mmCIF file of C-alpha atoms in Angstrom:
data_model
loop_
_atom_site.group_PDB
_atom_site.id
_atom_site.type_symbol
_atom_site.label_atom_id
_atom_site.label_comp_id
_atom_site.label_asym_id
_atom_site.label_seq_id
_atom_site.Cartn_x
_atom_site.Cartn_y
_atom_site.Cartn_z
ATOM 1 C CA UNK A 1 -177.750 95.495 119.273
ATOM 2 C CA UNK A 2 -181.101 93.833 117.817
ATOM 3 C CA UNK A 3 -183.781 94.073 120.302
ATOM 4 C CA UNK A 4 -187.431 92.378 119.905
ATOM 5 C CA UNK A 5 -190.394 93.586 122.117
ATOM 6 C CA UNK A 6 -193.742 91.847 121.828
ATOM 7 C CA UNK A 7 -197.062 93.296 122.687
ATOM 8 C CA UNK A 8 -200.686 92.927 122.021
ATOM 9 C CA UNK A 9 -201.455 89.523 124.105
ATOM 10 C CA UNK A 10 -204.791 89.237 125.695
ATOM 11 C CA UNK A 11 -207.311 87.018 126.795
ATOM 12 C CA UNK A 12 -209.984 86.362 124.019
ATOM 13 C CA UNK A 13 -212.946 83.898 123.509
ATOM 14 C CA UNK A 14 -212.842 80.790 121.099
ATOM 15 C CA UNK A 15 -213.579 81.942 117.538
ATOM 16 C CA UNK A 16 -212.022 85.462 118.164
ATOM 17 C CA UNK A 17 -209.524 87.346 116.600
ATOM 18 C CA UNK A 18 -206.142 89.044 118.014
ATOM 19 C CA UNK A 19 -203.180 90.809 116.515
ATOM 20 C CA UNK A 20 -199.903 90.527 118.271
ATOM 21 C CA UNK A 21 -196.824 92.725 117.526
ATOM 22 C CA UNK A 22 -192.914 92.889 117.755
ATOM 23 C CA UNK A 23 -191.151 95.888 117.887
ATOM 24 C CA UNK A 24 -187.857 95.684 116.211
ATOM 25 C CA UNK A 25 -184.891 98.006 117.091
ATOM 26 C CA UNK A 26 -181.198 97.828 116.044
ATOM 27 C CA UNK A 27 -182.089 95.841 113.032
ATOM 28 C CA UNK A 28 -180.004 96.724 109.783
ATOM 29 C CA UNK A 29 -179.681 93.392 108.106
ATOM 30 C CA UNK A 30 -180.328 93.147 104.376
ATOM 31 C CA UNK A 31 -181.062 89.291 104.537
ATOM 32 C CA UNK A 32 -183.066 87.777 107.492
ATOM 33 C CA UNK A 33 -185.429 85.599 108.880
ATOM 34 C CA UNK A 34 -188.090 86.510 111.478
ATOM 35 C CA UNK A 35 -190.705 84.438 113.111
ATOM 36 C CA UNK A 36 -193.157 83.803 115.696
ATOM 37 C CA UNK A 37 -192.949 80.932 118.271
ATOM 38 C CA UNK A 38 -195.169 79.959 120.981
ATOM 39 C CA UNK A 39 -194.715 77.975 124.428
ATOM 40 C CA UNK A 40 -196.902 76.379 126.871
ATOM 41 C CA UNK A 41 -195.207 75.376 130.287
ATOM 42 C CA UNK A 42 -194.232 71.857 130.137
ATOM 43 C CA UNK A 43 -194.075 71.513 126.467
ATOM 44 C CA UNK A 44 -191.450 72.267 123.753
ATOM 45 C CA UNK A 45 -191.333 75.678 121.928
ATOM 46 C CA UNK A 46 -193.360 75.424 119.004
ATOM 47 C CA UNK A 47 -192.740 77.424 115.643
ATOM 48 C CA UNK A 48 -195.897 79.264 114.364
ATOM 49 C CA UNK A 49 -194.786 81.384 111.302
ATOM 50 C CA UNK A 50 -191.730 82.554 109.751
ATOM 51 C CA UNK A 51 -190.990 85.294 107.080
ATOM 52 C CA UNK A 52 -187.867 86.160 105.412
ATOM 53 C CA UNK A 53 -185.819 87.864 102.525
ATOM 54 C CA UNK A 54 -185.295 84.792 100.212
ATOM 55 C CA UNK A 55 -188.290 82.526 100.332
ATOM 56 C CA UNK A 56 -191.108 84.508 101.935
ATOM 57 C CA UNK A 57 -193.635 82.968 104.576
ATOM 58 C CA UNK A 58 -193.983 79.589 106.186
ATOM 59 C CA UNK A 59 -196.542 78.489 108.680
ATOM 60 C CA UNK A 60 -197.183 75.717 110.951
ATOM 61 C CA UNK A 61 -199.994 73.227 109.609
ATOM 62 C CA UNK A 62 -201.703 73.983 112.927
ATOM 63 C CA UNK A 63 -202.394 77.610 112.092
ATOM 64 C CA UNK A 64 -202.639 77.720 108.437
ATOM 65 C CA UNK A 65 -205.438 79.574 107.089
ATOM 66 C CA UNK A 66 -205.875 81.100 110.682
ATOM 67 C CA UNK A 67 -202.652 83.207 111.081
ATOM 68 C CA UNK A 68 -200.797 85.593 109.195
ATOM 69 C CA UNK A 69 -197.389 87.045 109.435
ATOM 70 C CA UNK A 70 -196.343 90.192 108.179
ATOM 71 C CA UNK A 71 -193.598 92.595 108.598
ATOM 72 C CA UNK A 72 -192.883 96.298 108.225
ATOM 73 C CA UNK A 73 -189.711 98.245 108.710
ATOM 74 C CA UNK A 74 -189.533 98.098 112.372
ATOM 75 C CA UNK A 75 -192.617 95.788 113.472
ATOM 76 C CA UNK A 76 -193.382 91.999 112.907
ATOM 77 C CA UNK A 77 -197.009 91.329 113.198
ATOM 78 C CA UNK A 78 -199.036 88.341 113.547
ATOM 79 C CA UNK A 79 -202.699 88.277 112.811
ATOM 80 C CA UNK A 80 -204.757 85.704 114.369
ATOM 81 C CA UNK A 81 -208.212 84.492 113.632
ATOM 82 C CA UNK A 82 -210.679 81.858 114.450
ATOM 83 C CA UNK A 83 -208.615 81.325 117.677
ATOM 84 C CA UNK A 84 -208.718 77.954 119.319
ATOM 85 C CA UNK A 85 -208.148 76.930 123.093
ATOM 86 C CA UNK A 86 -204.954 75.296 121.910
ATOM 87 C CA UNK A 87 -203.569 78.486 120.712
ATOM 88 C CA UNK A 88 -203.155 79.578 124.436
ATOM 89 C CA UNK A 89 -199.618 80.174 124.920
ATOM 90 C CA UNK A 90 -196.711 82.642 125.259
ATOM 91 C CA UNK A 91 -196.013 84.186 122.066
ATOM 92 C CA UNK A 92 -192.184 85.216 121.129
ATOM 93 C CA UNK A 93 -190.894 86.894 118.237
ATOM 94 C CA UNK A 94 -187.204 85.776 117.087
ATOM 95 C CA UNK A 95 -184.856 86.757 114.255
ATOM 96 C CA UNK A 96 -181.652 85.946 112.660
ATOM 97 C CA UNK A 97 -179.629 88.013 110.422
ATOM 98 C CA UNK A 98 -179.012 85.756 107.477
ATOM 99 C CA UNK A 99 -181.462 84.611 104.970
ATOM 100 C CA UNK A 100 -182.210 81.164 103.532
ATOM 101 C CA UNK A 101 -185.016 78.883 104.119
ATOM 102 C CA UNK A 102 -186.706 80.247 107.654
ATOM 103 C CA UNK A 103 -187.437 76.878 109.137
ATOM 104 C CA UNK A 104 -189.648 76.833 112.190
ATOM 105 C CA UNK A 105 -186.881 75.699 114.539
ATOM 106 C CA UNK A 106 -185.867 77.375 117.520
ATOM 107 C CA UNK A 107 -182.226 76.585 116.781
ATOM 108 C CA UNK A 108 -182.362 78.463 113.433
ATOM 109 C CA UNK A 109 -182.789 81.997 115.413
ATOM 110 C CA UNK A 110 -180.514 83.754 117.623
ATOM 111 C CA UNK A 111 -182.428 86.874 118.801
ATOM 112 C CA UNK A 112 -185.496 86.443 121.135
ATOM 113 C CA UNK A 113 -188.176 88.636 122.467
ATOM 114 C CA UNK A 114 -189.504 88.109 126.019
ATOM 115 C CA UNK A 115 -192.931 87.241 124.964
ATOM 116 C CA UNK A 116 -196.779 88.259 125.164
ATOM 117 C CA UNK A 117 -199.422 85.911 126.629
ATOM 118 C CA UNK A 118 -202.460 85.007 124.536
ATOM 119 C CA UNK A 119 -205.259 83.210 126.213
ATOM 120 C CA UNK A 120 -207.954 81.689 124.481
ATOM 121 C CA UNK A 121 -211.182 80.652 126.572
ATOM 122 C CA UNK A 122 -214.476 78.906 125.929
#
């Protein structure tokens, strides 16, 4: 059974940097998509970045040039730079066990972590 556990969330000041991680266990798929989403209470879940076996990485326009998604064997990472107050959210990693285009839509993913909170303050 695939399990995803996020860590690294923190409170940072505007313009700061933060790296969050997602520990992956029970994952043995040769083709996949993985992604980071974020959610603020009262708002829809927003796709931030994705990475997959077939078409590489994809980023939301709001984070292009500031966020970088990477993955090694057992961990998914999100490196965040030049953070803004609007980046404040619960960040959750997601996965699916097939390839193709890794569109940033929650319906495209069937495994989810519980999330880690990122707060950006002025």
